[in-house]
Coordinates of C-alpha atoms and ligand atoms in Angstrom, one line a residue:
M1 CA -67.5 185.5 -126.2
S2 CA -70.3 186.7 -128.4
Y3 CA -72.8 184.7 -130.4
T4 CA -75.0 185.4 -133.4
I5 CA -78.2 183.5 -132.9
T6 CA -81.3 183.3 -135.1
L7 CA -84.4 184.2 -133.2
V8 CA -87.8 183.0 -134.5
P9 CA -90.5 184.6 -132.4
G10 CA -93.3 182.7 -134.2
D11 CA -97.0 183.0 -133.6
G12 CA -99.4 183.5 -130.7
I13 CA -97.6 183.6 -127.4
G14 CA -94.3 183.1 -129.3
P15 CA -93.2 186.8 -129.4
E16 CA -94.0 187.2 -125.7
V17 CA -92.1 184.1 -124.5
A18 CA -89.2 184.8 -126.9
G19 CA -88.9 188.3 -125.6
A20 CA -88.8 186.9 -122.0
A21 CA -86.0 184.4 -123.0
V22 CA -84.0 187.1 -124.7
R23 CA -84.3 189.3 -121.6
V24 CA -83.1 186.5 -119.3
L25 CA -80.2 185.6 -121.7
G26 CA -79.2 189.3 -121.7
A27 CA -78.7 189.1 -117.9
T28 CA -76.1 186.3 -118.3
G29 CA -73.4 188.8 -119.4
I30 CA -72.8 186.8 -122.6
G31 CA -73.0 188.9 -125.8
F32 CA -75.8 187.8 -128.1
E33 CA -76.6 189.3 -131.5
W34 CA -80.1 188.2 -132.4
E35 CA -81.1 187.8 -136.0
A36 CA -85.0 187.9 -135.8
Q37 CA -86.6 185.9 -138.6
P38 CA -90.2 185.3 -139.5
A39 CA -92.0 181.9 -139.5
G40 CA -95.5 180.6 -139.0
A41 CA -98.9 181.9 -139.8
S42 CA -97.7 185.5 -139.3
A43 CA -94.9 185.0 -141.8
L44 CA -97.4 183.5 -144.4
A45 CA -99.5 186.7 -144.3
E46 CA -96.4 189.0 -144.5
H47 CA -93.9 187.0 -146.7
G48 CA -96.1 184.6 -148.6
S49 CA -94.5 181.6 -147.0
A50 CA -94.8 180.1 -143.5
L51 CA -91.1 179.3 -143.7
P52 CA -89.4 182.0 -145.8
P53 CA -86.0 181.0 -147.4
Q54 CA -84.3 183.9 -145.4
T55 CA -85.2 182.2 -142.1
L56 CA -83.7 178.9 -143.2
E57 CA -80.6 180.6 -144.5
S58 CA -80.1 182.5 -141.3
I59 CA -80.4 179.3 -139.2
R60 CA -78.0 177.5 -141.6
R61 CA -75.5 180.4 -141.3
N62 CA -75.7 180.8 -137.5
K63 CA -76.1 177.0 -136.8
V64 CA -78.2 177.8 -133.6
A65 CA -81.7 179.2 -133.3
L66 CA -84.1 180.0 -130.5
K67 CA -87.6 179.5 -131.7
G68 CA -91.1 180.4 -130.4
P69 CA -94.1 178.2 -131.3
T70 CA -95.6 178.5 -134.8
G71 CA -99.3 177.8 -135.5
T72 CA -100.4 175.2 -138.0
P73 CA -104.0 175.1 -139.3
V74 CA -105.9 171.9 -138.5
G75 CA -107.1 169.8 -141.5
T76 CA -106.3 172.3 -144.2
G77 CA -103.8 175.1 -145.0
H78 CA -100.0 175.3 -144.9
R79 CA -97.8 172.4 -143.8
S80 CA -96.3 172.6 -140.3
V81 CA -93.3 174.9 -140.1
N82 CA -91.8 172.6 -137.5
V83 CA -92.0 169.5 -139.7
E84 CA -90.5 171.5 -142.6
L85 CA -87.8 173.0 -140.5
R86 CA -86.8 169.7 -138.9
K87 CA -86.7 168.0 -142.4
A88 CA -84.9 170.9 -144.2
L89 CA -82.2 171.2 -141.5
D90 CA -82.1 167.5 -140.8
L91 CA -82.8 168.1 -137.1
Y92 CA -83.2 164.5 -136.4
A93 CA -83.2 164.4 -132.6
N94 CA -85.8 166.0 -130.5
L95 CA -84.6 166.1 -126.9
R96 CA -87.2 166.9 -124.2
P97 CA -86.1 166.7 -120.5
V98 CA -89.0 166.4 -118.0
A99 CA -87.9 167.1 -114.5
T100 CA -89.8 168.1 -111.3
L101 CA -89.1 171.7 -110.2
P102 CA -89.6 173.1 -106.7
G103 CA -92.8 175.1 -106.0
V104 CA -94.7 173.7 -108.9
K105 CA -98.0 172.0 -107.9
S106 CA -98.2 168.5 -109.4
R107 CA -99.5 165.1 -108.4
Y108 CA -96.0 163.7 -109.0
D109 CA -92.7 164.2 -107.3
G110 CA -89.2 163.3 -108.2
V111 CA -89.8 163.0 -112.0
D112 CA -86.6 163.0 -114.1
I113 CA -87.2 161.7 -117.6
I114 CA -85.4 162.4 -120.8
V115 CA -87.6 162.0 -123.8
V116 CA -85.8 161.3 -127.1
R117 CA -88.0 161.6 -130.1
E118 CA -87.1 160.8 -133.8
N119 CA -87.9 164.0 -135.6
T120 CA -87.8 163.5 -139.4
E121 CA -90.0 160.6 -140.5
D122 CA -92.8 158.3 -139.4
L123 CA -96.3 159.6 -140.1
Y124 CA -94.9 163.1 -140.2
S125 CA -93.4 162.6 -143.6
G126 CA -96.5 164.4 -145.0
L127 CA -97.3 161.6 -147.4
E128 CA -101.1 161.5 -147.6
H129 CA -103.4 161.1 -150.5
V130 CA -107.0 160.3 -151.4
V131 CA -107.2 156.8 -152.8
V132 CA -110.8 157.1 -153.9
P133 CA -113.4 159.5 -152.5
G134 CA -114.0 158.6 -148.8
V135 CA -110.7 156.7 -148.5
V136 CA -107.4 158.4 -147.6
E137 CA -104.0 156.9 -147.0
S138 CA -101.3 158.3 -144.7
I139 CA -97.9 156.7 -145.2
K140 CA -95.7 155.9 -142.2
I141 CA -92.0 155.9 -143.2
I142 CA -89.5 154.2 -140.9
T143 CA -85.9 153.7 -142.1
E144 CA -83.0 151.8 -140.7
K145 CA -80.8 154.9 -141.1
A146 CA -83.0 157.3 -139.1
S147 CA -83.9 154.7 -136.5
T148 CA -80.3 153.8 -135.9
R149 CA -79.2 157.4 -135.8
I150 CA -81.8 158.3 -133.1
A151 CA -81.0 155.2 -131.1
R152 CA -77.3 156.1 -131.2
F153 CA -78.2 159.7 -130.1
A154 CA -80.2 158.3 -127.1
F155 CA -77.4 155.9 -126.0
D156 CA -74.7 158.5 -126.5
Y157 CA -76.7 160.9 -124.4
A158 CA -77.2 158.2 -121.7
R159 CA -73.4 157.5 -121.7
T160 CA -72.3 161.1 -121.5
H161 CA -75.0 162.2 -118.9
G162 CA -74.7 159.1 -116.7
R163 CA -78.3 157.9 -117.4
K164 CA -78.9 154.2 -116.5
R165 CA -81.8 153.0 -118.7
V166 CA -83.3 153.6 -122.1
T167 CA -86.8 152.3 -122.8
A168 CA -87.8 152.0 -126.5
I169 CA -91.6 152.7 -126.8
H170 CA -93.3 151.0 -129.8
K171 CA -96.4 149.3 -131.2
A172 CA -94.5 146.4 -133.0
N173 CA -97.2 143.9 -132.0
I174 CA -99.4 145.6 -134.6
M175 CA -97.0 147.5 -136.9
K176 CA -94.6 144.5 -137.1
L177 CA -92.6 145.8 -140.1
S178 CA -92.2 149.5 -139.3
D179 CA -92.0 149.4 -135.5
G180 CA -90.3 146.1 -135.8
L181 CA -87.5 147.7 -137.8
F182 CA -87.3 150.6 -135.3
L183 CA -86.9 148.0 -132.4
D184 CA -84.3 146.1 -134.4
C185 CA -82.2 149.2 -134.8
C186 CA -82.6 150.1 -131.1
R187 CA -81.5 146.5 -130.0
R188 CA -78.5 146.5 -132.3
T189 CA -77.4 150.0 -131.0
A190 CA -78.0 149.0 -127.4
A191 CA -75.6 146.1 -127.8
G192 CA -72.8 148.6 -128.1
F193 CA -73.7 150.2 -124.7
P194 CA -73.5 147.4 -122.2
E195 CA -73.4 149.9 -119.3
V196 CA -76.9 151.2 -120.2
T197 CA -79.9 149.0 -119.5
Y198 CA -82.2 148.6 -122.5
D199 CA -85.8 147.6 -122.4
E200 CA -89.0 147.9 -124.5
M201 CA -92.6 148.8 -123.8
I202 CA -95.7 148.9 -126.0
V203 CA -96.9 152.5 -126.2
D204 CA -100.4 152.0 -124.7
N205 CA -99.0 150.2 -121.7
A206 CA -96.2 152.8 -121.5
C207 CA -98.8 155.6 -121.1
M208 CA -100.5 153.7 -118.3
Q209 CA -97.3 152.9 -116.5
L210 CA -96.1 156.5 -116.9
V211 CA -99.3 157.9 -115.4
L212 CA -99.1 155.4 -112.5
D213 CA -95.5 156.1 -111.6
P214 CA -93.3 158.3 -113.9
T215 CA -90.4 158.0 -111.5
R216 CA -89.9 154.4 -112.7
F217 CA -88.6 155.7 -116.0
D218 CA -85.2 157.1 -117.0
M219 CA -84.9 157.8 -120.8
L220 CA -87.6 157.1 -123.3
L221 CA -86.8 156.5 -127.0
L222 CA -89.6 157.0 -129.4
E223 CA -90.6 157.4 -133.1
N224 CA -91.9 160.7 -134.1
L225 CA -95.7 160.4 -133.5
Y226 CA -95.4 158.5 -130.2
G227 CA -92.7 160.9 -129.1
D228 CA -95.0 163.9 -129.9
I229 CA -97.8 162.5 -127.8
V230 CA -95.9 161.0 -124.9
S231 CA -93.8 164.2 -124.4
D232 CA -96.9 166.3 -123.9
L233 CA -98.2 163.6 -121.5
C234 CA -94.8 163.8 -119.6
A235 CA -95.1 167.7 -119.5
G236 CA -98.2 167.1 -117.4
F237 CA -96.0 165.5 -114.6
I238 CA -94.1 168.7 -114.0
G239 CA -96.8 171.4 -114.1
G240 CA -97.8 171.4 -117.8
L241 CA -96.6 172.7 -121.1
G242 CA -95.4 176.0 -119.6
M243 CA -92.6 174.1 -117.9
A244 CA -91.4 171.7 -120.6
P245 CA -88.3 172.7 -122.6
G246 CA -86.9 171.1 -125.8
A247 CA -84.2 171.0 -128.4
N248 CA -84.1 169.9 -132.0
I249 CA -80.6 168.7 -132.8
G250 CA -78.9 167.8 -136.1
E251 CA -75.3 167.1 -137.1
S252 CA -74.4 170.8 -137.4
V253 CA -77.5 172.8 -136.6
A254 CA -79.7 173.0 -133.4
V255 CA -83.0 174.7 -132.9
F256 CA -84.2 175.2 -129.3
E257 CA -87.9 175.5 -128.6
A258 CA -90.4 174.6 -125.9
V259 CA -92.7 171.7 -126.2
H260 CA -95.8 173.9 -126.2
G261 CA -97.6 175.5 -129.1
S262 CA -98.8 179.0 -129.9
A263 CA -101.6 178.9 -127.2
P264 CA -103.9 181.2 -129.1
D265 CA -106.3 181.2 -126.1
I266 CA -103.9 183.3 -124.1
A267 CA -101.9 185.1 -126.8
G268 CA -101.2 188.8 -126.4
K269 CA -102.5 188.8 -122.8
N270 CA -99.1 188.7 -120.9
M271 CA -100.3 185.4 -119.4
A272 CA -98.0 182.9 -121.0
N273 CA -95.5 181.1 -118.8
P274 CA -92.1 181.8 -120.4
M275 CA -90.2 179.2 -118.3
A276 CA -90.4 176.5 -120.9
L277 CA -88.6 178.7 -123.4
I278 CA -86.2 180.1 -120.8
L279 CA -85.3 176.5 -119.9
S280 CA -84.9 175.7 -123.6
A281 CA -82.6 178.7 -123.8
A282 CA -80.5 177.1 -120.9
M283 CA -80.2 174.0 -123.1
M284 CA -79.0 176.3 -125.8
L285 CA -76.3 177.7 -123.5
D286 CA -75.2 174.2 -122.7
H287 CA -75.0 173.5 -126.4
L288 CA -72.8 176.6 -126.9
G289 CA -70.5 175.3 -124.1
E290 CA -71.7 178.1 -121.7
H291 CA -72.4 175.6 -118.9
D292 CA -72.0 178.1 -116.1
A293 CA -74.5 180.5 -117.6
A294 CA -76.9 177.6 -118.3
D295 CA -76.7 176.6 -114.6
R296 CA -77.3 180.2 -113.5
V297 CA -80.4 180.4 -115.7
R298 CA -81.8 177.1 -114.4
G299 CA -80.9 178.1 -110.8
A300 CA -82.8 181.5 -111.3
V301 CA -85.9 179.6 -112.5
R302 CA -85.7 177.3 -109.5
S303 CA -85.3 180.2 -107.1
A304 CA -88.2 182.2 -108.6
L305 CA -90.4 179.1 -108.4
A306 CA -89.3 178.2 -104.9
E307 CA -90.3 181.7 -103.7
G308 CA -93.8 181.0 -105.0
Q309 CA -94.6 184.6 -105.7
K310 CA -93.6 184.6 -109.3
L311 CA -96.0 182.2 -111.0
T312 CA -98.1 182.6 -114.1
R313 CA -101.8 181.5 -114.1
D314 CA -101.1 178.0 -115.4
L315 CA -99.1 177.4 -112.1
G316 CA -101.8 178.9 -109.9
G317 CA -100.3 182.5 -109.7
T318 CA -101.2 185.9 -111.1
A319 CA -97.9 187.2 -112.4
G320 CA -97.5 188.2 -116.0
T321 CA -95.0 186.9 -118.6
T322 CA -92.9 190.1 -118.4
E323 CA -92.9 190.1 -114.6
I324 CA -91.6 186.5 -114.5
A325 CA -88.9 187.4 -117.0
E326 CA -87.7 190.3 -114.9
A327 CA -87.7 188.1 -111.7
I328 CA -85.6 185.4 -113.4
A329 CA -83.3 187.9 -115.1
A330 CA -82.7 189.6 -111.7
R331 CA -81.7 186.3 -110.2
V332 CA -79.4 185.4 -113.1
Ligands
NAD1 P1 -100.7 174.6 -127.2 O1 -99.5 174.1 -126.6 O2 -100.6 175.9 -127.9 O3 -101.8 174.9 -126.0 C1 -102.3 173.8 -125.2 C2 -102.8 174.4 -123.9 O4 -101.7 174.7 -123.1 C3 -103.6 175.7 -124.0 O5 -104.6 175.8 -123.0 C4 -102.6 176.8 -123.7 O6 -103.1 178.0 -123.2 C5 -101.7 176.1 -122.7 N1 -100.3 176.6 -122.8 C6 -99.4 176.2 -123.8 N2 -98.2 176.9 -123.6 C7 -98.4 177.6 -122.5 C8 -97.5 178.5 -121.7 N3 -96.3 178.8 -122.1 N4 -98.0 179.1 -120.6 C9 -99.3 178.9 -120.2 N5 -100.1 178.0 -120.8 C10 -99.7 177.4 -122.0 O7 -101.4 173.5 -128.1 P2 -102.6 173.6 -129.1 O8 -103.6 174.5 -128.6 O9 -102.9 172.2 -129.4 O10 -101.9 174.2 -130.4 C11 -102.0 175.6 -130.8 C12 -101.2 175.8 -132.0 O11 -99.8 175.6 -131.7 C13 -101.5 174.9 -133.2 O12 -101.6 175.7 -134.4 C14 -100.4 173.9 -133.2 O13 -100.2 173.4 -134.5 C15 -99.3 174.8 -132.7 N6 -98.1 174.0 -132.1 C16 -96.9 174.4 -132.4 C17 -95.8 173.8 -131.8 C18 -94.4 174.4 -132.1 O14 -94.3 175.4 -132.8 N7 -93.4 173.7 -131.6 C19 -96.0 172.8 -130.9 C20 -97.3 172.4 -130.6 C21 -98.4 173.0 -131.2

């Protein structure tokens, strides 16, 4: 079997970790044809757009993409490529598994949480304007359609993967209408899945409970903003952003990318931990139905970690990105 996949290397450490993931996937023996496409700040400079139409067309055509991080200027400049991509391709579900891996130093043990984040609306709708000088308004959009769809995704995932509990995280005590609607949709969906326990937690308390004992949680179901923040918090339980994989999933298209950003502080230094994107690539293999190869890639990451020699600086080692990629590829 051979697959044509869109590869978006992105900005900063993106090309380094994307190269590492491609190297590891090459070792699986599965045929991949990579269609490299530009996106991000580098694409803006070269193609006049941070998300050129050719990149979107390629992903639409191939239905699957592996993406490195893309940089977004703070406060000014172009809109986030990620937000645009997720909206343009209707990648409504952001799936971020957070699981303890052997050999990774962490204050926590036995963490196994699935974060499901709504990916298309909330405060990320990009609706902001100046009301009068000195006053701005950002509009939070929550719809019944998107909330029900993400709740359905989470409960379907729980059912097919044998997860026992879904916790909806919210702030409906303050945002009674918007988060209230989100909760309504979660509750109605939960009623159709009696085998999965459903509960709710206010987001500030949830952060505190997570930090005290993350092993109490199974699946988290969140709107876009809370999901963005809480999934980075959860990455801290398993060794940091270098270890946290992710997927953006729509009805027909899926884009696999790590939780981390373009890490400009370490870009171009062969210091980035490629494991997050390699584990995202394993999620991509599962999506393609290549479960045996996905298990081999995850096993190779575990084995490299357990040996303790092949660690990047974020995990307390001295190995480089390329060295890690070679070590994992050899084990695959
Ligand atoms: P970041 O994730 O890039 O970096 C945060 C910290 O984690 C940095 O110290 C960085 O060195 C470290 N880090 C991140 N990934 C690492 C890895 N693989 N190995 C080792 N260390 C790693 O977050 P930031 O600094 O807030 O954002 C930088 C840029 O990335 C911004 O322009 C932001 O918009 C963008 N961003 C993109 C995505 C994406 O494309 N999906 C996600 C988040 C942030």
